[in-house]
Short mmCIF file of C-alpha atoms in Angstrom, two decimals:
data_model
loop_
_atom_site.label_atom_id
_atom_site.label_comp_id
_atom_site.label_asym_id
_atom_site.label_seq_id
_atom_site.Cartn_x
_atom_site.Cartn_y
_atom_site.Cartn_z
CA MET X 36 26.09 11.13 -20.76
CA THR X 37 26.43 7.82 -22.76
CA GLU X 38 23.77 7.62 -25.36
CA VAL X 39 22.22 4.44 -25.54
CA VAL X 40 19.33 5.16 -28.32
CA GLN X 41 18.66 7.94 -30.47
CA ILE X 42 15.20 9.02 -32.49
CA SER X 43 14.42 11.44 -34.89
CA LEU X 44 10.86 12.66 -34.34
CA GLU X 45 9.10 13.15 -37.46
CA ASN X 46 5.66 11.49 -37.40
CA GLU X 47 3.30 9.80 -35.10
CA MET X 48 4.86 6.33 -35.40
CA ASP X 49 8.05 7.94 -34.18
CA LEU X 50 5.92 9.24 -30.91
CA VAL X 51 4.67 5.69 -30.25
CA LEU X 52 8.54 4.46 -30.66
CA CYS X 53 9.93 7.08 -28.24
CA HIS X 54 7.30 5.99 -25.60
CA ARG X 55 8.13 2.43 -26.24
CA ARG X 56 12.01 2.81 -25.99
CA SER X 57 11.49 4.96 -22.83
CA MET X 58 9.55 2.34 -21.11
CA LYS X 59 11.98 -0.48 -22.16
CA LEU X 60 15.26 1.63 -21.36
CA ALA X 61 13.63 2.27 -17.52
CA GLU X 62 12.76 -1.22 -17.33
CA LEU X 63 16.28 -2.64 -18.28
CA CYS X 64 17.67 -0.23 -15.47
CA GLY X 65 15.35 -2.04 -13.05
CA MET X 66 12.61 0.71 -12.45
CA SER X 67 9.37 -0.24 -11.06
CA ILE X 68 6.27 -0.16 -13.48
CA ILE X 69 5.35 3.06 -11.93
CA HIS X 70 8.29 4.98 -12.47
CA GLN X 71 8.82 3.42 -15.99
CA THR X 72 5.30 4.79 -17.13
CA SER X 73 5.80 7.97 -15.29
CA PHE X 74 9.07 8.73 -17.09
CA ALA X 75 7.98 7.40 -20.53
CA THR X 76 5.06 9.61 -20.54
CA ALA X 77 6.50 12.65 -19.59
CA VAL X 78 9.14 12.04 -22.57
CA SER X 79 6.04 11.28 -24.77
CA GLU X 80 4.16 14.38 -24.00
CA ILE X 81 7.08 16.70 -24.88
CA CYS X 82 7.95 14.83 -28.11
CA ARG X 83 4.25 15.15 -29.20
CA CYS X 84 4.47 18.98 -28.81
CA VAL X 85 7.22 18.66 -31.59
CA ILE X 86 5.58 16.24 -33.79
CA SER X 87 2.23 18.15 -33.92
CA ARG X 88 4.44 21.14 -35.33
CA ASP X 89 5.98 18.78 -37.95
CA GLU X 90 9.11 19.84 -36.67
CA ARG X 91 11.77 17.72 -38.74
CA GLN X 92 15.00 18.52 -37.11
CA SER X 93 13.83 17.49 -33.41
CA LEU X 94 16.00 14.73 -32.02
CA LEU X 95 15.29 12.56 -28.76
CA SER X 96 18.21 10.95 -27.00
CA LEU X 97 17.97 8.43 -24.36
CA GLY X 98 21.16 7.19 -22.04
CA ILE X 99 22.75 7.05 -18.68
CA GLN X 100 24.59 9.67 -17.13
CA PRO X 101 26.93 9.12 -13.79
CA VAL X 102 26.43 11.55 -10.98
CA GLY X 103 29.01 11.03 -8.23
CA SER X 104 28.39 7.42 -7.14
CA ARG X 105 24.99 7.20 -8.68
CA LYS X 106 23.66 7.29 -11.97
CA LEU X 107 20.57 9.00 -13.64
CA LEU X 108 18.22 7.64 -16.81
CA VAL X 109 18.28 10.90 -19.05
CA ALA X 110 16.14 11.76 -22.05
CA ARG X 111 17.20 14.96 -23.67
CA LEU X 112 15.27 16.54 -26.54
CA THR X 113 16.64 19.21 -28.66
CA THR X 114 14.51 20.97 -30.98
CA THR X 115 13.93 24.49 -32.75
CA THR X 116 10.37 24.44 -31.47
CA ASP X 117 9.57 27.43 -28.95
CA LEU X 118 7.96 24.87 -26.51
CA GLU X 119 7.89 27.24 -23.69
CA LYS X 120 6.19 29.89 -25.42
CA ASP X 121 3.25 27.65 -27.49
CA TYR X 122 3.00 24.41 -24.98
CA GLN X 123 3.01 25.54 -21.47
CA ASN X 124 0.38 23.32 -20.41
CA ALA X 125 2.03 20.20 -21.87
CA ILE X 126 5.19 21.12 -19.81
CA LYS X 127 3.35 21.73 -16.79
CA TYR X 128 1.73 18.09 -17.13
CA ALA X 129 5.19 16.63 -18.04
CA ARG X 130 6.39 18.53 -14.72
CA ARG X 131 3.70 16.60 -12.72
CA LEU X 132 5.12 13.32 -13.93
CA SER X 133 8.66 14.09 -13.48
CA ALA X 134 9.79 17.02 -11.16
CA SER X 135 13.27 16.84 -12.68
CA LEU X 136 12.24 18.24 -16.05
CA ARG X 137 14.46 21.12 -17.01
CA LEU X 138 14.14 23.31 -20.01
CA VAL X 139 16.57 25.71 -21.59
CA ALA X 140 15.49 28.00 -24.38
CA GLY X 141 18.06 29.47 -26.73
CA LYS X 142 17.84 31.83 -29.60
CA LYS X 143 18.20 28.91 -32.08
CA GLU X 144 17.39 25.93 -30.27
CA THR X 145 15.27 24.74 -27.03
CA GLU X 146 16.80 21.70 -24.87
CA VAL X 147 14.51 19.59 -22.60
CA THR X 148 16.09 17.30 -20.19
CA ILE X 149 14.06 14.81 -18.18
CA THR X 150 16.13 12.53 -15.56
CA GLU X 151 15.21 9.81 -13.22
CA LYS X 152 17.30 8.29 -10.50
CA ILE X 153 18.43 4.64 -10.92
CA ASN X 154 18.37 2.66 -7.89
CA PHE X 155 21.10 0.04 -7.44
CA SER X 156 22.80 2.00 -9.84
CA GLY X 157 26.36 0.09 -9.26
CA LEU X 158 25.02 -2.90 -11.03
CA LEU X 159 25.11 -0.69 -14.21
CA ASN X 160 28.48 -1.04 -15.10
CA ASP X 161 29.97 -0.11 -18.87
CA SER X 162 29.50 -3.65 -20.21
CA ARG X 163 25.75 -3.77 -19.19
CA ILE X 164 25.54 -0.10 -20.76
CA GLU X 165 27.04 -1.43 -23.96
CA ALA X 166 24.37 -4.45 -23.91
CA PHE X 167 21.80 -1.84 -23.81
CA ILE X 168 23.09 -0.02 -26.75
CA GLN X 169 23.35 -3.52 -28.80
CA TYR X 170 19.64 -4.48 -27.68
CA PHE X 171 18.25 -1.18 -29.28
CA LYS X 172 20.37 -1.92 -32.45
CA LYS X 173 18.80 -5.02 -32.88
CA GLU X 174 15.43 -4.21 -31.74
CA PRO X 175 12.79 -5.74 -34.02
CA PRO X 176 10.28 -3.12 -36.17
CA LEU X 177 7.60 -1.34 -33.93
CA SER X 178 4.23 -2.73 -33.70
CA PRO X 179 1.98 -0.66 -31.28
CA TYR X 180 -0.86 -2.43 -29.39
CA ASP X 181 -3.55 -0.29 -27.99
CA GLU X 182 -4.42 -2.21 -25.21
CA ILE X 183 -1.03 -1.78 -23.41
CA ARG X 184 -1.38 1.99 -23.61
CA LYS X 185 -4.85 1.70 -21.81
CA LYS X 186 -3.20 -0.15 -19.02
CA ASN X 187 -0.18 2.13 -18.83
CA ILE X 188 -2.93 4.89 -18.25
CA GLN X 189 -4.56 3.13 -15.60
CA LEU X 190 -1.23 2.35 -13.91
CA LEU X 191 -0.13 5.90 -14.01
CA GLU X 192 -3.80 7.18 -12.31
CA MET X 193 -3.02 4.55 -9.55
CA SER X 194 0.43 5.95 -9.05
CA GLU X 195 -0.79 9.45 -8.60
CA ARG X 196 -3.29 8.32 -6.02
CA LEU X 197 -0.58 6.46 -4.03
CA ARG X 198 1.51 9.47 -4.12
CA GLU X 199 -1.44 11.70 -3.12
CA SER X 200 -2.08 9.04 -0.40
CA GLU X 201 1.46 9.33 0.88
CA ASP X 202 1.77 12.93 1.08
CA LYS X 203 -1.41 13.10 3.29
CA TYR X 204 0.04 10.45 5.62
CA ARG X 205 3.21 12.73 6.03
CA ASN X 206 1.32 15.82 6.25
CA LEU X 207 -0.49 14.59 8.91
CA THR X 208 1.94 13.47 11.06
CA GLU X 209 3.95 16.67 10.50
CA THR X 210 0.84 18.70 11.61
CA LEU X 211 -0.30 16.88 14.61
CA PRO X 212 0.79 18.59 17.82
CA VAL X 213 2.23 15.17 19.20
CA MET X 214 5.82 13.71 18.84
CA ILE X 215 5.74 10.72 16.34
CA PHE X 216 8.57 8.85 15.19
CA THR X 217 9.28 5.05 13.59
CA THR X 218 12.25 3.05 14.28
CA SER X 219 13.91 -0.22 13.12
CA ALA X 220 13.15 -3.27 14.55
CA SER X 221 16.03 -2.95 17.05
CA GLY X 222 14.97 0.45 18.21
CA TYR X 223 17.02 2.82 16.20
CA LEU X 224 15.34 5.88 15.11
CA THR X 225 14.62 6.05 11.47
CA TYR X 226 11.84 9.02 11.12
CA ALA X 227 11.02 11.90 13.49
CA ASN X 228 8.26 14.71 12.85
CA GLN X 229 8.94 18.08 12.97
CA SER X 230 7.29 18.43 16.59
CA LEU X 231 9.96 15.89 18.00
CA ILE X 232 12.67 17.46 16.15
CA GLU X 233 11.83 20.86 17.35
CA TYR X 234 11.60 19.46 21.05
CA PHE X 235 14.97 17.81 20.75
CA SER X 236 16.55 20.86 18.72
CA PHE X 237 19.45 20.72 21.26
CA LEU X 238 20.17 16.75 20.00
CA GLU X 239 21.68 15.80 16.53
CA ILE X 240 19.23 13.24 15.58
CA ILE X 241 20.50 11.13 12.50
CA PRO X 242 18.45 8.37 11.13
CA GLY X 243 19.86 4.89 12.23
CA LYS X 244 22.38 6.33 14.64
CA ILE X 245 20.44 6.67 18.00
CA LEU X 246 18.25 4.71 20.01
CA TRP X 247 14.72 6.06 20.88
CA THR X 248 15.12 5.21 24.47
CA HIS X 249 17.95 7.88 24.79
CA LEU X 250 15.34 10.42 24.27
CA ALA X 251 14.40 9.63 28.06
CA ASP X 252 15.73 11.47 31.12
CA MET X 253 18.77 9.49 32.75
CA ALA X 254 16.60 8.82 35.91
CA GLU X 255 13.88 6.69 33.59
CA HIS X 256 16.34 4.71 31.60
CA LYS X 257 16.22 1.45 33.93
CA ALA X 258 12.85 1.25 34.24
CA LEU X 259 12.09 2.21 30.39
CA TYR X 260 14.79 -0.58 29.37
CA ASP X 261 13.23 -3.13 31.22
CA ALA X 262 9.79 -2.33 29.54
CA TRP X 263 11.21 -2.03 26.22
CA GLU X 264 13.05 -5.50 26.63
CA LYS X 265 9.80 -7.04 27.60
CA ALA X 266 8.13 -5.43 24.80
CA GLN X 267 10.54 -6.74 22.08
CA MET X 268 10.35 -10.39 23.60
CA THR X 269 6.49 -10.38 23.85
CA GLU X 270 6.19 -8.62 20.47
CA THR X 271 3.65 -6.39 22.18
CA ALA X 272 2.99 -2.66 22.24
CA LEU X 273 4.76 -0.49 25.01
CA ARG X 274 2.48 1.91 26.96
CA THR X 275 4.01 3.83 29.89
CA GLU X 276 4.77 7.46 31.23
CA ILE X 277 8.22 8.71 31.20
CA ARG X 278 10.08 11.84 31.73
CA LEU X 279 11.80 13.16 28.50
CA LYS X 280 15.54 14.95 28.56
CA ALA X 281 15.17 18.51 29.62
CA ARG X 282 16.01 21.06 27.40
CA PRO X 283 19.10 23.53 28.17
CA GLY X 284 18.23 25.27 31.44
CA GLY X 285 14.66 23.23 31.82
CA GLU X 286 13.63 20.45 33.72
CA PRO X 287 12.28 17.04 32.56
CA VAL X 288 8.83 16.95 31.20
CA TRP X 289 6.40 13.95 31.79
CA HIS X 290 4.96 12.41 28.73
CA LEU X 291 2.87 9.33 27.94
CA ILE X 292 4.49 7.24 25.44
CA SER X 293 3.15 4.52 23.14
CA VAL X 294 5.39 2.27 20.96
CA ILE X 295 3.57 -0.25 18.55
CA PRO X 296 4.92 -2.87 16.58
CA VAL X 297 4.85 -3.15 12.74
CA LYS X 298 4.76 -6.31 11.46
CA ASN X 299 5.03 -7.82 7.78
CA ASP X 300 2.78 -10.29 6.25
CA THR X 301 4.46 -13.16 7.83
CA GLY X 302 4.13 -11.78 11.52
CA GLN X 303 7.72 -10.34 11.75
CA ILE X 304 8.52 -7.15 13.19
CA THR X 305 10.01 -4.98 10.59
CA GLY X 306 9.99 -1.98 12.74
CA TRP X 307 7.87 0.38 15.72
CA THR X 308 5.94 3.37 15.74
CA GLY X 309 6.00 5.69 18.55
CA ILE X 310 4.04 8.78 19.97
CA PHE X 311 5.09 10.90 22.83
CA VAL X 312 1.93 13.15 24.37
CA ASP X 313 2.90 15.87 26.82
CA ILE X 314 1.06 14.90 30.08
CA GLN X 315 3.05 17.29 32.41
CA ALA X 316 -0.12 19.40 33.33
CA GLN X 317 -2.06 16.29 33.93
CA LYS X 318 0.92 15.06 36.45
CA LEU X 319 0.72 18.39 38.22
CA ILE X 320 -2.77 18.28 38.53
CA GLU X 321 -2.64 14.63 40.11
CA GLU X 322 0.12 15.87 42.58
CA THR X 323 -1.48 19.08 43.79
CA LEU X 324 -5.25 19.11 43.43
CA LYS X 325 -6.28 15.23 43.27
CA ASN X 326 -9.50 15.99 44.92
CA ASN X 327 -10.61 18.88 42.92
CA THR X 328 -13.90 17.79 41.00
CA GLU X 329 -13.39 20.40 37.88
CA LEU X 330 -9.91 19.18 37.71
CA LYS X 331 -11.06 15.53 37.76
CA ILE X 332 -13.27 16.16 34.82
CA ALA X 333 -10.51 17.87 33.03
CA GLN X 334 -8.14 14.84 33.78
CA LYS X 335 -10.92 12.30 32.03
CA GLN X 336 -11.08 14.56 29.02
CA LEU X 337 -7.39 14.42 28.69
CA LEU X 338 -7.45 10.42 29.00
CA ASN X 339 -9.90 10.61 26.34
CA SER X 340 -7.93 12.71 23.83
CA GLN X 341 -5.18 10.46 24.69
CA GLU X 342 -6.93 7.40 23.69
CA LYS X 343 -8.13 9.32 20.47
CA LEU X 344 -4.47 9.86 19.69
CA GLU X 345 -3.49 6.27 20.22
CA LYS X 346 -6.56 5.42 17.97
CA ASN X 347 -5.26 8.04 15.23
CA LEU X 348 -1.95 6.46 15.50
CA VAL X 349 -3.08 2.84 14.99
CA GLU X 350 -4.98 4.23 11.95
CA LEU X 351 -1.86 5.94 10.57
CA SER X 352 0.12 2.65 10.92
CA ARG X 353 -2.70 0.66 8.98
CA SER X 354 -2.70 3.51 6.30
CA ASN X 355 1.09 3.22 5.69
CA HIS X 356 0.89 -0.47 5.62
CA ASP X 357 -1.71 -0.38 3.06
CA LEU X 358 0.42 2.24 1.02
CA GLU X 359 3.16 -0.32 1.18
CA GLN X 360 0.85 -3.29 -0.02
CA PHE X 361 -0.36 -0.92 -3.23
CA ALA X 362 3.26 -0.19 -4.16
CA TYR X 363 4.25 -3.83 -4.03
CA ILE X 364 0.65 -4.53 -6.30
CA ALA X 365 1.68 -2.02 -8.61
CA SER X 366 5.30 -3.14 -9.22
CA HIS X 367 4.60 -7.06 -9.04
CA ASP X 368 1.18 -8.08 -9.47
CA LEU X 369 -0.20 -5.80 -11.97
CA GLN X 370 3.26 -6.03 -14.11
CA GLU X 371 2.86 -9.92 -14.51
CA PRO X 372 -0.41 -9.43 -16.99
CA LEU X 373 1.27 -6.60 -18.53
CA ARG X 374 4.61 -8.64 -19.33
CA LYS X 375 2.19 -11.33 -20.68
CA ILE X 376 0.14 -8.85 -23.07
CA THR X 377 3.74 -7.41 -24.51
CA ASN X 378 5.28 -11.20 -24.91
CA PHE X 379 1.88 -12.15 -26.70
CA THR X 380 1.73 -8.91 -28.89
CA GLU X 381 5.35 -9.79 -29.98
CA LEU X 382 4.52 -13.63 -30.94
CA LEU X 383 1.42 -12.06 -32.69
CA LYS X 384 3.06 -9.83 -34.53
CA ASN X 385 5.58 -13.12 -35.76
CA TYR X 386 2.65 -15.42 -36.40
CA ALA X 387 0.14 -12.94 -38.14
CA HIS X 388 0.21 -14.80 -41.25
CA ASP X 389 -0.91 -18.01 -39.12
CA PRO X 390 -4.54 -17.67 -38.44
CA ALA X 391 -4.59 -20.43 -35.93
CA ALA X 392 -1.63 -19.03 -33.94
CA ALA X 393 -2.92 -15.76 -34.26
CA SER X 394 -6.12 -16.47 -32.77
CA LYS X 395 -4.25 -18.67 -29.82
CA TYR X 396 -2.37 -15.47 -29.02
CA LEU X 397 -5.18 -12.98 -29.13
CA GLU X 398 -7.10 -15.32 -26.71
CA LYS X 399 -4.08 -15.16 -24.30
CA ILE X 400 -3.81 -11.47 -24.64
CA ASP X 401 -7.71 -11.10 -23.99
CA ALA X 402 -7.24 -13.25 -20.81
CA ALA X 403 -4.28 -11.23 -19.39
CA SER X 404 -6.42 -8.05 -20.32
CA MET X 405 -9.19 -9.36 -18.03
CA ARG X 406 -7.04 -10.56 -15.29
CA MET X 407 -5.56 -6.99 -15.29
CA SER X 408 -8.88 -5.27 -15.26
CA ALA X 409 -10.08 -7.57 -12.41
CA LEU X 410 -6.95 -6.84 -10.26
CA ILE X 411 -7.11 -3.11 -10.77
CA THR X 412 -11.09 -3.27 -9.89
CA ASP X 413 -10.25 -5.23 -6.90
CA VAL X 414 -7.50 -2.80 -5.78
CA LEU X 415 -10.10 0.06 -6.12
CA ASN X 416 -12.81 -1.85 -4.19
CA TYR X 417 -10.15 -2.71 -1.21
CA SER X 418 -8.59 1.22 -1.37
CA ARG X 419 -12.67 2.19 -0.73
CA LEU X 420 -12.95 0.14 2.23
CA SER X 421 -9.82 2.16 3.78
CA LYS X 422 -12.36 5.30 4.03
CA VAL X 423 -15.21 4.52 6.08
CA SER X 424 -17.80 6.97 5.02
CA ALA X 425 -20.86 4.95 5.40
CA THR X 426 -23.10 5.15 8.58
CA PHE X 427 -23.47 2.63 11.07
CA GLU X 428 -26.87 1.46 11.89
CA GLU X 429 -28.73 -1.14 13.38
CA THR X 430 -28.21 -4.47 11.37
CA ASP X 431 -29.95 -7.87 11.60
CA LEU X 432 -27.13 -10.38 10.92
CA ASN X 433 -30.02 -13.04 10.19
CA ASP X 434 -31.50 -10.84 7.51
CA THR X 435 -27.87 -10.48 5.97
CA LEU X 436 -27.26 -14.08 6.13
CA ARG X 437 -30.57 -14.65 4.44
CA SER X 438 -29.47 -12.38 1.54
CA VAL X 439 -26.36 -13.86 1.03
CA LEU X 440 -27.65 -17.56 0.87
CA THR X 441 -30.34 -15.95 -1.92
CA ASP X 442 -27.21 -14.79 -3.92
CA LEU X 443 -25.53 -17.98 -3.53
CA GLU X 444 -28.71 -20.15 -4.14
CA LEU X 445 -27.62 -21.56 -7.63
CA ILE X 446 -23.90 -22.97 -6.47
CA ILE X 447 -25.58 -24.14 -3.33
CA GLU X 448 -28.16 -26.01 -5.32
CA GLU X 449 -25.39 -27.29 -7.86
CA LYS X 450 -22.89 -28.38 -5.13
CA LYS X 451 -25.80 -30.02 -2.74
CA ALA X 452 -24.36 -27.97 -0.25
CA VAL X 453 -25.90 -28.00 3.52
CA VAL X 454 -25.74 -24.79 5.26
CA LYS X 455 -26.63 -24.83 9.25
CA ALA X 456 -26.78 -21.45 11.08
CA ASP X 457 -27.60 -20.43 14.71
CA ARG X 458 -29.86 -17.59 15.37
CA LEU X 459 -27.65 -14.44 14.91
CA PRO X 460 -27.98 -11.08 16.80
CA ARG X 461 -28.51 -7.57 15.81
CA ILE X 462 -25.39 -5.15 15.89
CA SER X 463 -24.45 -1.81 14.95
CA GLY X 464 -22.76 -1.90 11.66
CA ILE X 465 -22.62 -1.35 8.01
CA PRO X 466 -24.98 -3.45 6.33
CA GLN X 467 -23.48 -3.41 2.81
CA GLN X 468 -20.05 -4.19 4.45
CA MET X 469 -21.70 -6.95 6.74
CA HIS X 470 -23.14 -8.44 3.47
CA GLN X 471 -19.86 -8.56 1.48
CA LEU X 472 -18.13 -10.36 4.82
CA PHE X 473 -20.53 -13.02 5.09
CA TYR X 474 -20.85 -13.62 1.23
CA ASN X 475 -16.98 -13.90 0.89
CA LEU X 476 -16.75 -16.61 3.80
CA VAL X 477 -19.60 -18.47 2.65
CA ASN X 478 -18.65 -18.24 -1.15
CA ASN X 479 -15.12 -19.38 -0.13
CA ALA X 480 -16.59 -22.58 1.85
CA LEU X 481 -18.36 -23.59 -1.25
CA LYS X 482 -15.71 -22.93 -3.94
CA PHE X 483 -12.57 -24.48 -1.83
CA ASN X 484 -14.48 -27.80 -1.69
CA LYS X 485 -13.88 -31.02 -3.70
CA GLY X 486 -16.87 -32.89 -2.23
CA THR X 487 -20.53 -32.11 -0.80
CA PRO X 488 -20.00 -28.58 1.27
CA LYS X 489 -21.30 -28.83 4.85
CA ILE X 490 -21.10 -25.08 6.27
CA SER X 491 -21.95 -24.49 10.11
CA ILE X 492 -22.50 -20.81 11.31
CA SER X 493 -22.53 -20.44 15.10
CA CYS X 494 -22.83 -17.59 17.27
CA HIS X 495 -22.32 -16.77 20.97
CA ALA X 496 -21.48 -13.62 23.34
CA LEU X 497 -18.29 -13.28 24.76
CA LYS X 498 -17.90 -13.25 28.33
CA ALA X 499 -16.13 -10.88 30.16
CA GLU X 500 -13.27 -13.00 31.28
CA GLU X 501 -12.86 -13.67 27.66
CA VAL X 502 -12.70 -9.80 26.81
CA LYS X 503 -10.03 -9.39 29.52
CA THR X 504 -8.06 -11.83 28.11
CA ASN X 505 -7.69 -10.16 24.72
CA PRO X 506 -5.40 -6.86 25.04
CA ASP X 507 -7.07 -5.86 21.81
CA LEU X 508 -10.60 -5.44 22.84
CA HIS X 509 -12.03 -2.65 25.08
CA HIS X 510 -13.32 -4.39 28.45
CA SER X 511 -16.41 -2.02 28.43
CA VAL X 512 -17.58 -2.97 25.30
CA ASP X 513 -19.76 -6.16 24.68
CA TYR X 514 -18.85 -8.39 21.80
CA ILE X 515 -20.07 -11.58 19.79
CA GLN X 516 -18.09 -14.18 18.16
CA VAL X 517 -19.29 -15.59 14.96
CA ASN X 518 -17.71 -18.94 13.64
CA VAL X 519 -18.16 -19.80 10.08
CA ALA X 520 -16.84 -23.60 9.81
CA ASP X 521 -16.75 -25.89 6.78
CA ASN X 522 -15.39 -29.54 5.54
CA GLY X 523 -13.32 -28.12 2.71
CA ILE X 524 -9.88 -28.59 1.67
CA GLY X 525 -8.38 -26.64 4.29
CA PHE X 526 -4.49 -25.25 4.38
CA ASP X 527 -1.35 -25.52 6.60
CA GLN X 528 -2.31 -23.45 9.90
CA LYS X 529 1.40 -21.88 9.23
CA TYR X 530 -0.26 -19.45 6.73
CA ALA X 531 -3.16 -18.28 9.17
CA THR X 532 -1.90 -14.86 9.11
CA GLN X 533 -0.87 -14.69 5.14
CA VAL X 534 -4.46 -15.71 3.97
CA PHE X 535 -5.38 -12.10 4.74
CA THR X 536 -2.93 -10.33 2.59
CA ILE X 537 -4.25 -8.77 -0.45
CA PHE X 538 -4.07 -11.24 -3.59
CA LYS X 539 -2.24 -13.83 -1.38
CA ARG X 540 -3.21 -17.33 -2.81
CA LEU X 541 -2.44 -20.62 -1.32
CA ASN X 542 -3.95 -22.49 -4.11
CA ASN X 543 -3.48 -23.17 -7.75
CA LYS X 544 -5.06 -20.38 -9.79
CA ASP X 545 -6.06 -22.70 -12.60
CA ALA X 546 -7.94 -24.98 -10.13
CA PHE X 547 -9.94 -22.33 -8.37
CA SER X 548 -10.97 -19.04 -9.86
CA GLY X 549 -10.39 -15.46 -8.22
CA THR X 550 -7.94 -12.99 -7.66
CA GLY X 551 -6.94 -13.53 -3.81
CA ILE X 552 -8.52 -10.37 -2.66
CA GLY X 553 -11.58 -11.85 -0.88
CA LEU X 554 -10.07 -12.52 2.76
CA ALA X 555 -8.25 -9.46 2.62
CA LEU X 556 -11.35 -7.58 2.13
CA CYS X 557 -13.05 -9.33 5.12
CA LYS X 558 -10.30 -8.14 7.30
CA LYS X 559 -10.53 -4.69 6.34
CA ILE X 560 -14.23 -4.85 6.87
CA VAL X 561 -13.68 -6.47 10.44
CA ASP X 562 -11.17 -3.66 11.21
CA ASN X 563 -13.56 -1.01 10.19
CA HIS X 564 -15.84 -2.34 12.71
CA HIS X 565 -13.21 -2.65 15.31
CA GLY X 566 -13.15 -6.32 15.53
CA GLN X 567 -11.12 -9.17 15.03
CA ILE X 568 -10.85 -12.05 12.42
CA SER X 569 -8.74 -15.26 12.83
CA VAL X 570 -8.84 -18.57 11.21
CA VAL X 571 -7.83 -22.36 12.29
CA SER X 572 -7.46 -24.79 9.51
CA SER X 573 -5.56 -28.19 8.51
CA PRO X 574 -5.20 -29.58 5.08
CA GLY X 575 -8.04 -31.88 3.79
CA GLN X 576 -9.61 -31.29 7.57
CA GLY X 577 -11.85 -27.84 6.73
CA THR X 578 -11.37 -24.54 8.02
CA THR X 579 -13.12 -22.32 10.78
CA PHE X 580 -13.10 -18.44 10.49
CA SER X 581 -13.69 -16.65 13.78
CA ILE X 582 -15.05 -13.14 13.83
CA ILE X 583 -15.37 -10.91 16.65
CA LEU X 584 -17.45 -7.50 16.72
CA PRO X 585 -18.94 -5.19 18.88
CA VAL X 586 -22.75 -5.23 19.62
CA SER X 587 -22.64 -1.46 19.66
#
């Protein structure tokens, strides 16, 4: 191991120092804020045990160790304290934060080693590591700031929730009695659940090396290839029935297949999620006893089960997309105010003798802390909408709109806004979420307007022909469409899909307040109600949001 910095652990200030330097070295190695916090907190937890015993011979070394073609970030603590005997709970907590923790207890000395893999470690050459060493030699005196510690704890809690959600998603795909897989944009397998691996145990399934279409029986290749090519060109889901390759000594088995595109925030396909459902029994029923009433009922139940499985697959894809967004938020959006707090804290330390400068930097630290708190609150509100636990009930949208206009009464009077609305229907929905949906849309229309706001809310029932032309709507369900139009500042139509992305802003945050989560919440609410939301806008010409909702 190449040692970068060494710390003697003697008092509480050394504990703060080891946490700060662990965070800084992890940051210099290019780790995300989540991995920085987990690593530094695990190191601090072990060091705390040593300091609490007033052990003067303990030493913490932080460095970088090459392992093959990769490199590891290493924290190595040597002490005469018997950690394994006296501090079992602390060691368990540290292992929750870093599963790589290793403890070796000798007769006279105990050694604890914590490691973290460094992504893109090829960039860490000898000269760069030497620059890290020089950085810590010239590091200014320690000035801890309690607000940073509080935010680190919040980030760590969010990291644990993200890991738990990801584990639940993977466990669900592994336990479902269907074959689930994901592919790259071009169709090469990137993941296969346990059911698929067991079914094709006679094949060597290597991620990135095999096209998913090669899992079909040879007799199906031509028809399946044509359908797959059409799905790629039109960027739509593929649903068909095919026979999969036969196991050795067996016959091809009929399966229902659904392959759904996964798109990023700009609408570009980044991969596909697929599911195979065994329908061999259904095929035999269709071919042999088509007129049997009892079997027709069973066939209908099978179809219903298939629809439920497809819905579950869509929900799994949405859950995976939410996890990616949360990971991005934790490593980017939340890091910005944290970086500001750190920088202004350093400036505050340097200008502590200047009351005017100190006051200015304290105000900036307070503003960054408030923004970070608002971001964390908005993320938690967004994540709660992912779990629809509220009960659907008959909801009068007229009452909902009246309640919203009452809440916004002051700003409506202040801007002398004009709000006109059609008679709205009753639907089956979640009242609280409907209130939040209309509140966000009307509030945006008032906020993003430099003149006298004029807001028009219209509604009409979708005709059967309109429903049939929309592939994502159920033909047997009645729908309404609510349009919320304004005369505000508008935006370029090319951003029509991006505005529903969490924390995505198209305007100057200094000119218009907010965190940029309002429309993301609207989309999540509409998704919870099995509807659709879209927008048409033009700079300076106003904006119209269209919401399609099922009546029941």
